[in-house]
mmCIF file of C-alpha atoms in Angstrom:
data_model
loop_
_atom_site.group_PDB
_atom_site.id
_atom_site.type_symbol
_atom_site.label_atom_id
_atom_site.label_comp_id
_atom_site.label_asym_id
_atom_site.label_seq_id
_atom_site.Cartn_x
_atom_site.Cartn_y
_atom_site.Cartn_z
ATOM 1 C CA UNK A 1 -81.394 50.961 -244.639
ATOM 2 C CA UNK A 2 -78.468 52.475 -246.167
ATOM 3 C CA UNK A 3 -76.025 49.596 -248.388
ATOM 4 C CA UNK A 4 -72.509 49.752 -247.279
ATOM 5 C CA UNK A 5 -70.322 50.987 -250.870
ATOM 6 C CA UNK A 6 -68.448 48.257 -252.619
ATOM 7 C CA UNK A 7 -64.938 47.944 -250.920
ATOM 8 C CA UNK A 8 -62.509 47.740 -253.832
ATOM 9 C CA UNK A 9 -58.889 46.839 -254.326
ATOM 10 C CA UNK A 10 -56.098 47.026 -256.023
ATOM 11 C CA UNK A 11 -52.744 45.474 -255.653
ATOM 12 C CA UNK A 12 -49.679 47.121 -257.154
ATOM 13 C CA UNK A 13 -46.668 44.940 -257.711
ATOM 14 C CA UNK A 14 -43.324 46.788 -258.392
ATOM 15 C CA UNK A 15 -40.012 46.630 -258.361
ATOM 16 C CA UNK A 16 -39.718 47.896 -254.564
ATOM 17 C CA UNK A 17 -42.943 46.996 -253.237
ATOM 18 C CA UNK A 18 -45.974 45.473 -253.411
ATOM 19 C CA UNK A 19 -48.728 48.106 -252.285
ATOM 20 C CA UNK A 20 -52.078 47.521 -251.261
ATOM 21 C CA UNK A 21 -55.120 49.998 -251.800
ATOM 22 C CA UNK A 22 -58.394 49.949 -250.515
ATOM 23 C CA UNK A 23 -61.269 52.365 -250.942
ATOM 24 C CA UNK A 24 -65.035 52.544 -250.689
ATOM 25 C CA UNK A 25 -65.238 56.064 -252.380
ATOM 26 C CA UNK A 26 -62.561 58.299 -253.595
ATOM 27 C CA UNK A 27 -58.599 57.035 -253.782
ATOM 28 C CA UNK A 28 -58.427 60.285 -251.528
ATOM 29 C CA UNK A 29 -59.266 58.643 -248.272
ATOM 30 C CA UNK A 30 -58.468 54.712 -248.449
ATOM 31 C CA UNK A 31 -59.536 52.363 -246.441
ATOM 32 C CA UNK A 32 -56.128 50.497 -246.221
ATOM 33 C CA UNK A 33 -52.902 51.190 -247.736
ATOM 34 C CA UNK A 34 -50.806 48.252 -247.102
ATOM 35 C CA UNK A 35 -47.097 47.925 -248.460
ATOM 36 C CA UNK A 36 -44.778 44.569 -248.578
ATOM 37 C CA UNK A 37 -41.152 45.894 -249.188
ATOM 38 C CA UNK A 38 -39.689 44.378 -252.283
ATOM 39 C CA UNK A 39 -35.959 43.795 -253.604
ATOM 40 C CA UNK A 40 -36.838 42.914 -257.640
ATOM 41 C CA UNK A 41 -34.008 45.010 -259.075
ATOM 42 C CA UNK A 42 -31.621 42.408 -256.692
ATOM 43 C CA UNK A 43 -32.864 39.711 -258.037
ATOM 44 C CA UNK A 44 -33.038 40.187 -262.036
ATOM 45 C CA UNK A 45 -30.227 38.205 -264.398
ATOM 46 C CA UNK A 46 -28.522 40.004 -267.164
ATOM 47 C CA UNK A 47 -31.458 39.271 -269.078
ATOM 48 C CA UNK A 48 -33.677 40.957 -267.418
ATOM 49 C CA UNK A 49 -35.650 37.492 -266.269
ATOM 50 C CA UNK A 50 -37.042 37.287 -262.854
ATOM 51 C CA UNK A 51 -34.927 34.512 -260.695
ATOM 52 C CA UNK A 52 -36.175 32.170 -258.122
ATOM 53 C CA UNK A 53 -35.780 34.675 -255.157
ATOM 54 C CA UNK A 54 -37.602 37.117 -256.435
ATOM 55 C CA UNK A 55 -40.828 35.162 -257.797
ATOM 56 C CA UNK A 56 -40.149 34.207 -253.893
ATOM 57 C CA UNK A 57 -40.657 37.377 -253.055
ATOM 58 C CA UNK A 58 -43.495 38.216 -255.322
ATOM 59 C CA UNK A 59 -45.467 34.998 -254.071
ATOM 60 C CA UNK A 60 -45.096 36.757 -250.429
ATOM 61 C CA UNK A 61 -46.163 40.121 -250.773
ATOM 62 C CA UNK A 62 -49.126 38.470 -252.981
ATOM 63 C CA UNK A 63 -50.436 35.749 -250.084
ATOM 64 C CA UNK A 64 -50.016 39.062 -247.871
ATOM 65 C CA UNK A 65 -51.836 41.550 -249.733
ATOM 66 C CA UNK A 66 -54.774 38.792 -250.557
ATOM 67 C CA UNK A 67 -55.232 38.547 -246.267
ATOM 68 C CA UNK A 68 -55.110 41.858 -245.696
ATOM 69 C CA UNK A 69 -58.075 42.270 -248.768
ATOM 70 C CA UNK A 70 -60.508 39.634 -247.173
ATOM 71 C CA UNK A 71 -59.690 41.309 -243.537
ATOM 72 C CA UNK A 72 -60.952 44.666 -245.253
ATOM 73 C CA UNK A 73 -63.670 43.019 -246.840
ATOM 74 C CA UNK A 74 -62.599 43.661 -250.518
ATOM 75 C CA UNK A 75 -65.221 42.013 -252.588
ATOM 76 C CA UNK A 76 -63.346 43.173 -255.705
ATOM 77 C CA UNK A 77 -59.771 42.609 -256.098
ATOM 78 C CA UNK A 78 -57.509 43.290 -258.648
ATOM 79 C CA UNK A 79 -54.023 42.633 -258.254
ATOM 80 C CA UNK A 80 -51.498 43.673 -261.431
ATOM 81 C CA UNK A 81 -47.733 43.809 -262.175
ATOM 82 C CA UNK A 82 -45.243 46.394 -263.850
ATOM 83 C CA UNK A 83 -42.599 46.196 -265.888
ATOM 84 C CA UNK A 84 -40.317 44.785 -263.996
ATOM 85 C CA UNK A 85 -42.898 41.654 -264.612
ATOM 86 C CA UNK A 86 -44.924 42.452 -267.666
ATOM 87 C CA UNK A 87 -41.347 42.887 -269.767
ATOM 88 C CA UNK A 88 -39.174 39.826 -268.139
ATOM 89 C CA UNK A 89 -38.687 37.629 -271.053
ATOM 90 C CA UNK A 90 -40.039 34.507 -268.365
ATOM 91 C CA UNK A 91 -43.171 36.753 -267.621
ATOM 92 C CA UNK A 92 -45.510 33.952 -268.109
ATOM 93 C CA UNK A 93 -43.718 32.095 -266.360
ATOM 94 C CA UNK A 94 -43.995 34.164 -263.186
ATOM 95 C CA UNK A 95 -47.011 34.657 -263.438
ATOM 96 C CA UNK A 96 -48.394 31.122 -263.844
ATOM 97 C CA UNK A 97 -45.950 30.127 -260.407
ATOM 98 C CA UNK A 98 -47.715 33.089 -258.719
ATOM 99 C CA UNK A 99 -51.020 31.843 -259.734
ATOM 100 C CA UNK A 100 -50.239 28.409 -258.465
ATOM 101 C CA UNK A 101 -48.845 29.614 -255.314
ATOM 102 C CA UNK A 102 -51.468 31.565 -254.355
ATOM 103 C CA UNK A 103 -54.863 31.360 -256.536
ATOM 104 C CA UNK A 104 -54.247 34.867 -257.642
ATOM 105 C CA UNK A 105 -53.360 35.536 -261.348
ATOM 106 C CA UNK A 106 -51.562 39.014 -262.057
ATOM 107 C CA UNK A 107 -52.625 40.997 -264.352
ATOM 108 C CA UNK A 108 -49.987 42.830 -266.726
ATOM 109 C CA UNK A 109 -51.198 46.195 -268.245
ATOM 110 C CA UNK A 110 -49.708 47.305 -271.744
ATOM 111 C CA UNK A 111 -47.785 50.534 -271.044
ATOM 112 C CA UNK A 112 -50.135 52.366 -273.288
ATOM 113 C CA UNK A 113 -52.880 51.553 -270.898
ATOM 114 C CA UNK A 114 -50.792 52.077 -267.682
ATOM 115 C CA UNK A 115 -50.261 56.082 -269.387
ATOM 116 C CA UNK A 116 -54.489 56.454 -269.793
ATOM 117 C CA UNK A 117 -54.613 55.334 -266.252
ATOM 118 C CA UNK A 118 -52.113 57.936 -265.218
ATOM 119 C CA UNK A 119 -53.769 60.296 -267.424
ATOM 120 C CA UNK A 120 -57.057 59.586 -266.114
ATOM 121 C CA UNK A 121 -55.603 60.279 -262.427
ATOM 122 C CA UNK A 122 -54.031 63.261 -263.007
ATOM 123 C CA UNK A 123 -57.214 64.643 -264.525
ATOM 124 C CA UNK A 124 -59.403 63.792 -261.760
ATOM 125 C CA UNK A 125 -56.232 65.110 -259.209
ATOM 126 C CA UNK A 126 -56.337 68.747 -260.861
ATOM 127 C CA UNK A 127 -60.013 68.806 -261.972
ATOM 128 C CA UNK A 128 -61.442 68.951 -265.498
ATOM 129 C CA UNK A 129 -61.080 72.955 -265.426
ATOM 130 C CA UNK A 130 -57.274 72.443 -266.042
ATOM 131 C CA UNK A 131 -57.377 72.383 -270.130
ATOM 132 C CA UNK A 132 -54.556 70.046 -272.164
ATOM 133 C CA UNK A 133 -52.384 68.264 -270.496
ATOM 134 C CA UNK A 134 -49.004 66.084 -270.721
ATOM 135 C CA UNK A 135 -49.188 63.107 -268.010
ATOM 136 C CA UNK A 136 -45.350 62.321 -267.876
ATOM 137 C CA UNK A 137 -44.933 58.529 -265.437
ATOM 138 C CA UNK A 138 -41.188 57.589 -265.262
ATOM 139 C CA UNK A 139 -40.714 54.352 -263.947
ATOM 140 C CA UNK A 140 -38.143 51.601 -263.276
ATOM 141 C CA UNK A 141 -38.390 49.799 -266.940
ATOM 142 C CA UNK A 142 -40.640 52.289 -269.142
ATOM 143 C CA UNK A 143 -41.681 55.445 -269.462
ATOM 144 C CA UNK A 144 -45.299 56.268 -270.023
ATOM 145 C CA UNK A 145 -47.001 59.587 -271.404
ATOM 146 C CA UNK A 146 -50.141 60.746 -272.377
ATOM 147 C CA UNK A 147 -51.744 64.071 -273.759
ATOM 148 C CA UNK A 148 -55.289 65.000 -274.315
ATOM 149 C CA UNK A 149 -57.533 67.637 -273.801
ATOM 150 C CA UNK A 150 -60.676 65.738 -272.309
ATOM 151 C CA UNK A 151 -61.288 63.101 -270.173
ATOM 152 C CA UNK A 152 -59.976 60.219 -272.518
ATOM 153 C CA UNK A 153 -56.113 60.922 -273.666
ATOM 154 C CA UNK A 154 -55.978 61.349 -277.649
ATOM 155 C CA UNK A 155 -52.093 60.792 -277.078
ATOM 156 C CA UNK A 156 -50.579 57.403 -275.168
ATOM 157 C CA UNK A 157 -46.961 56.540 -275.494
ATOM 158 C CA UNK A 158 -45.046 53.426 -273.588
ATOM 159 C CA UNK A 159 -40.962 53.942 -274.081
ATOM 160 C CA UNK A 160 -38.252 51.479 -272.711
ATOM 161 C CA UNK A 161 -36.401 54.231 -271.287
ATOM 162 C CA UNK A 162 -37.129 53.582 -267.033
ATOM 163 C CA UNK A 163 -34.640 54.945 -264.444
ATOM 164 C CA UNK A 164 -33.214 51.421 -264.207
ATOM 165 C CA UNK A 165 -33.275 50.113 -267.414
ATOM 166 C CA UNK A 166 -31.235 53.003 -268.798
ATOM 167 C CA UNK A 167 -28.952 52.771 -265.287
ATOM 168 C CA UNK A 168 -28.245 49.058 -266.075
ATOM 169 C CA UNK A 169 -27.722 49.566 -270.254
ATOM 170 C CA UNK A 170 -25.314 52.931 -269.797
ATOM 171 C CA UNK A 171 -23.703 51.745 -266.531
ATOM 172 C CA UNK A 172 -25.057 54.672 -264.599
ATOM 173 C CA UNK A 173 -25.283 52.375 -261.485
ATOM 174 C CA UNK A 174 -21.404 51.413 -261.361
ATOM 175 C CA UNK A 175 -20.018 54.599 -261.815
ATOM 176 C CA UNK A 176 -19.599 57.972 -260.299
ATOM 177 C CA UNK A 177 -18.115 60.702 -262.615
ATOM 178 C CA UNK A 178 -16.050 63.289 -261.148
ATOM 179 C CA UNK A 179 -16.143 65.974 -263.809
ATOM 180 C CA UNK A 180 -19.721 66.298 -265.790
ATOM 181 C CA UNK A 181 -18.195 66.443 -269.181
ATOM 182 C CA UNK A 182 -17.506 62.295 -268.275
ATOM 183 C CA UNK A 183 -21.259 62.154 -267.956
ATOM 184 C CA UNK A 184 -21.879 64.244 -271.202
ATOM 185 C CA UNK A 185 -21.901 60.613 -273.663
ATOM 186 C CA UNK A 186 -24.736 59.311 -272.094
ATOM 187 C CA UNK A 187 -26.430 62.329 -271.655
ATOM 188 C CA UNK A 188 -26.670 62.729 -274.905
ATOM 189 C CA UNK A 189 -27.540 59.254 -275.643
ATOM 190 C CA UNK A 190 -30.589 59.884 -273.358
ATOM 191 C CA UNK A 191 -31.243 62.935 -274.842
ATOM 192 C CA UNK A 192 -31.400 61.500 -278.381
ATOM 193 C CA UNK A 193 -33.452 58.396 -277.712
ATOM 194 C CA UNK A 194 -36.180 60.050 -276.423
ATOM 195 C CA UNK A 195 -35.844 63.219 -278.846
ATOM 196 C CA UNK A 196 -36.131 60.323 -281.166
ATOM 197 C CA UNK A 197 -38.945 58.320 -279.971
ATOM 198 C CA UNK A 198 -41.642 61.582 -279.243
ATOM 199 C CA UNK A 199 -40.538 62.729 -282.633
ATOM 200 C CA UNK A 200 -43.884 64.065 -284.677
ATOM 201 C CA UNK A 201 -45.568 64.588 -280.826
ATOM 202 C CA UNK A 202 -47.142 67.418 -280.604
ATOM 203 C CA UNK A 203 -47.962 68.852 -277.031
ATOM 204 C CA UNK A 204 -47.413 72.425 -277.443
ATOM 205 C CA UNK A 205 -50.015 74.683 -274.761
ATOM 206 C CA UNK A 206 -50.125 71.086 -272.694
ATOM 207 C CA UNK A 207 -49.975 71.632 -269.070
ATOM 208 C CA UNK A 208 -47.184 69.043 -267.826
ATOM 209 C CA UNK A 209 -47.457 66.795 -265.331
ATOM 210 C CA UNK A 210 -45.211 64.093 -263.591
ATOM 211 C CA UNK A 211 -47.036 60.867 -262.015
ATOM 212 C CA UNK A 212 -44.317 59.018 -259.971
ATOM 213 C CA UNK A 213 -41.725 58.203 -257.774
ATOM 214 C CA UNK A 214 -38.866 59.685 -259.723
ATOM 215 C CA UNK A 215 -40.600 62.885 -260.355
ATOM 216 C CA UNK A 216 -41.485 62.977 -256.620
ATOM 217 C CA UNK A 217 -38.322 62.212 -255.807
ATOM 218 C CA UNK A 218 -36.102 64.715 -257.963
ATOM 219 C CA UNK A 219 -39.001 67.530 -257.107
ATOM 220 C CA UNK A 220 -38.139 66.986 -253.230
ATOM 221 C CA UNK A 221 -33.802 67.188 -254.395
ATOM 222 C CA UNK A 222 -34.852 70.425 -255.951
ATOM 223 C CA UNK A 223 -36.264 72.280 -253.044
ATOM 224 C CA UNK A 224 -40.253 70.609 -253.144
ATOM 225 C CA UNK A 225 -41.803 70.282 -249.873
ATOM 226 C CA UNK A 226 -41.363 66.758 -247.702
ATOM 227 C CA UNK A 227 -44.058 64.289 -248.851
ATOM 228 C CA UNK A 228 -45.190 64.198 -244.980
ATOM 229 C CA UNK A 229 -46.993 67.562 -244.889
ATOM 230 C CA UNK A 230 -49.154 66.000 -247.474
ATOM 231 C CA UNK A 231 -50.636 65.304 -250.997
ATOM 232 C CA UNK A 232 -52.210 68.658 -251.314
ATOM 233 C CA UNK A 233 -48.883 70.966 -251.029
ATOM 234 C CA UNK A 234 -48.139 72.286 -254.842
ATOM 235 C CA UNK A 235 -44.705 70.860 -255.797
ATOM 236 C CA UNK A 236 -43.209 71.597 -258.912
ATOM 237 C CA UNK A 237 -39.822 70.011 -260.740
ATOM 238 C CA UNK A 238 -38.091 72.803 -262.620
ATOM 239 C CA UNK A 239 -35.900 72.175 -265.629
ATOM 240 C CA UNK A 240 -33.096 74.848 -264.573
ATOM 241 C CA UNK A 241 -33.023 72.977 -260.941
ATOM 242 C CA UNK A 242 -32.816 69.778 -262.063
ATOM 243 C CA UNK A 243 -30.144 70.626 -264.531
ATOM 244 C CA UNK A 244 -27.942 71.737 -261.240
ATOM 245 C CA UNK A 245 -28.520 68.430 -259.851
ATOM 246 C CA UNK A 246 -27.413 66.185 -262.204
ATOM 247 C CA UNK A 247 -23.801 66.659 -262.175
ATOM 248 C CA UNK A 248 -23.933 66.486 -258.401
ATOM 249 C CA UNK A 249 -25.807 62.916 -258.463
ATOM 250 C CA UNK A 250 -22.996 61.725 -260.975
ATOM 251 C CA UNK A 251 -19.969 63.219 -258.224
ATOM 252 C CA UNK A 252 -22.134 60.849 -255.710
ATOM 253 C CA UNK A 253 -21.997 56.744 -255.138
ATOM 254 C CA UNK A 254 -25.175 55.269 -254.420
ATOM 255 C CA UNK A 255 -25.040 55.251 -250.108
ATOM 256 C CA UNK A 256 -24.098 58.987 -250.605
ATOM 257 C CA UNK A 257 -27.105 60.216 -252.872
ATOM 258 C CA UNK A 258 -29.488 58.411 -250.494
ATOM 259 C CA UNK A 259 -29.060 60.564 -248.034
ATOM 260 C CA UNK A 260 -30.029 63.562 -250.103
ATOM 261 C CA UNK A 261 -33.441 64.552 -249.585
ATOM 262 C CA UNK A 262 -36.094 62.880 -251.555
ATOM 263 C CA UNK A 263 -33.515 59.799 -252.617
ATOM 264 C CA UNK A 264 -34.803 56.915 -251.124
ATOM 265 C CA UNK A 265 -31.966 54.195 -250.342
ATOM 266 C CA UNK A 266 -33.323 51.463 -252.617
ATOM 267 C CA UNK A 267 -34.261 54.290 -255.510
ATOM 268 C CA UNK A 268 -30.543 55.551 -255.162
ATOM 269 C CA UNK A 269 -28.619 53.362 -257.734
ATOM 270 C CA UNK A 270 -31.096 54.709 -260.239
ATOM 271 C CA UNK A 271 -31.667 58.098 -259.683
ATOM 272 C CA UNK A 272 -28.770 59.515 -262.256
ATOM 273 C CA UNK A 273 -30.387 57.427 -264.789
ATOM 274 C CA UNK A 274 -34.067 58.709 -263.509
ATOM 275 C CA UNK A 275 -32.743 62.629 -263.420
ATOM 276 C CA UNK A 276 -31.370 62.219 -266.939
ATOM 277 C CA UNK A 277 -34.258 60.644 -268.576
ATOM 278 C CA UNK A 278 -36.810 63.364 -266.924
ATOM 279 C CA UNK A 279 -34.154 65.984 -268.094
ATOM 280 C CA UNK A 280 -34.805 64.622 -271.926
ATOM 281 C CA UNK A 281 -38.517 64.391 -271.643
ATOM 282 C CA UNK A 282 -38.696 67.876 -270.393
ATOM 283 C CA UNK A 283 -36.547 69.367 -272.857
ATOM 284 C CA UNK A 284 -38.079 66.984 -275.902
ATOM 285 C CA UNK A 285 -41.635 67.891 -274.330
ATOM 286 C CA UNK A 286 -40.604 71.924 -274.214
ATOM 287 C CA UNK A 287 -41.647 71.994 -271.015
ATOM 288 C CA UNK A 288 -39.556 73.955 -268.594
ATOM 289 C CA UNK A 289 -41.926 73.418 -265.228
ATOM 290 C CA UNK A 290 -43.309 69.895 -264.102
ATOM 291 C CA UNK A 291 -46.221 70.158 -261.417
ATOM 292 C CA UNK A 292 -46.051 67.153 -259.290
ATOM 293 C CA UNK A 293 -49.537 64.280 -259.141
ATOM 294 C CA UNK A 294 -49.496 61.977 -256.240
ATOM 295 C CA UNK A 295 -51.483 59.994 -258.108
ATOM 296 C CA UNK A 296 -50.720 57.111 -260.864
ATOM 297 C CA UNK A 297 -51.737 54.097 -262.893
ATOM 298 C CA UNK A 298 -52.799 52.310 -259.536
ATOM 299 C CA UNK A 299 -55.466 55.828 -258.478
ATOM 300 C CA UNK A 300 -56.335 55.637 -261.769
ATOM 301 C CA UNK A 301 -57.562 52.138 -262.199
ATOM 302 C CA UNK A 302 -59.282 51.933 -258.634
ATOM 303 C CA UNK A 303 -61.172 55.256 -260.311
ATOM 304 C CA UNK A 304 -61.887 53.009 -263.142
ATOM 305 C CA UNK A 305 -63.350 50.187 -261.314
ATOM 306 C CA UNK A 306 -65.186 52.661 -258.872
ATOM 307 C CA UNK A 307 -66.484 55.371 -261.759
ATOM 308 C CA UNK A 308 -67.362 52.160 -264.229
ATOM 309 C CA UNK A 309 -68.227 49.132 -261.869
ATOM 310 C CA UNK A 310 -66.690 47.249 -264.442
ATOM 311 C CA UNK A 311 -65.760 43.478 -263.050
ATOM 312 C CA UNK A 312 -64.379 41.825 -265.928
ATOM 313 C CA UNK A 313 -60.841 40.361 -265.279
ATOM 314 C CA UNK A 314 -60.860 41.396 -261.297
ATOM 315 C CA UNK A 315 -60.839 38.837 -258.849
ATOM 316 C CA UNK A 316 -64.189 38.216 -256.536
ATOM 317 C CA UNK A 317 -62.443 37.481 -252.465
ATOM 318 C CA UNK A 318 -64.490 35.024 -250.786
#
């Protein structure tokens, strides 16, 4: 008698939801995807600690996710956080409440490891016949990227340069700018800090690669095919189109922008910020084309846990 494969999952807890995956084989076909719409960005102070509301809200999605995993019989569960968690200054805090609240314990990932899980999807997503590549993951607080030429990166980088960190420190959110020239200080202030920060990087030959939501996103403003005919269209994210764009998100307030294609409502506020710091890392990266991954840190660690069957720090469900 054949044994039924291991039912794993993981739980990814952002800043805008909280989304449950479940597979028995490949990320490619899960057995549930399950998402619990979050607000985190609302409910940050000016110090970037998590308030009341939002641990609310965490605590929630978590008790949600955790049913849904013994309904799908998950017997290995591992739920972790991203930055909007892992780099509150009250992290532990949060985490401990969650913990108490519900039994479950998040786990925080250093951004270096978050960019070899990206890495590691985005190899499996193109196939090992692809040569180098640059993984590129923009997210809301960091930015993660890794390079390598085998299965392992030989190159991780974590930078504190997110769509909203850099909306809420430049004041991207609050403002629209009618001419571009008004948007050319922070531009360059972008531009610099990462120039800055991948300084000595070498990724010349690399095939690039972007491996999230902002790259999806900004790939859809520039002309990519809609997510809904699927994961296995080719989209790409050119430099020259995205370059068109910005000036046109700065002209726009947030309600506006969302109803360009690709801007989600909720990703609106932050997609100036987002276009400007992809714009950097393209041009500090010397890469003119982006091809677009579906997959990210979370396909990468369930391809972890299913290529290595290792259990240590994942959570057994009863």
């Amino acid at each position: 008698m054949s044994r039924r494969p291991a039912q794993v999952g993981v739980l990814d807890v952002g800043c805008f939801s909280a989304h449950l995956v479940v597979v028995s084989g490949s990320p490619l076909h899960p057995v549930v995807s399950h998402k619990t719409r979050l607000r985190l960005d609302q409910a940050l102070a000016r110090d970037n600690r998590l308030r009341p509301e939002g641990v609310e809200q965490v605590v929630t999605a978590v008790r949600i996710a955790r049913r849904v995993a013994e309904r799908a019989g998950v017997s290995t569960f591992v739920p972790f956080a991203t930055s909007i968690i892992r780099d509150a200054p009250n992290a532990d805090q949060v985490i401990a409440e969650v913990f108490r609240l519900t039994g479950t314990r998040l786990r925080v990932l250093p951004g270096r490891e978050e960019a070899r899980l990206s890495y590691l999807a985005a190899r499996h997503w193109f196939g090992w016949h692809v040569g180098p590549l640059l993984v590129l993951d923009v997210g809301g607080g960091t930015v993660e990227l890794a390079a390598g030429e085998d299965v392992e990166p030989s190159l991780t980088r974590s930078l504190p340069f997110g769509a909203r960190t850099m909306s809420r420190q430049l004041g991207l959110n609050r403002t629209v700018r009618r001419e571009h020239r008004g948007l050319a200080r922070e531009q360059v202030l972008v531009h610099d800090r990462v120039v800055a920060a991948l300084e000595g990087t070498s990724v010349e030959g690399h095939r690039a690669v972007g491996c999230s939501k902002v790259f999806q996103q900004l790939a859809r403003l520039a002309g990519a095919r809609p997510q809904h005919e699927g994961p296995f269209v080719p989209r790409t994210l050119r430099l020259a189109d995205l370059r068109s764009w910005i000036p046109r998100l700065a002209r726009l307030p947030a309600p506006r922008r969302a109803r360009l294609p690709g801007i989600s409502r909720h990703r609106a506020e932050q997609s100036l910020a987002g276009a400007l710091v992809v714009e950097a890392l393209m041009v500090a990266t010397g890469s003119d084309e982006v091809e677009i991954c579906p997959w990210s840190t979370r396909e990468g660690l369930l391809l972890s846990l299913i290529g290595t069957g290792d259990d240590d720090e994942c959570y057994r469900v009863a």
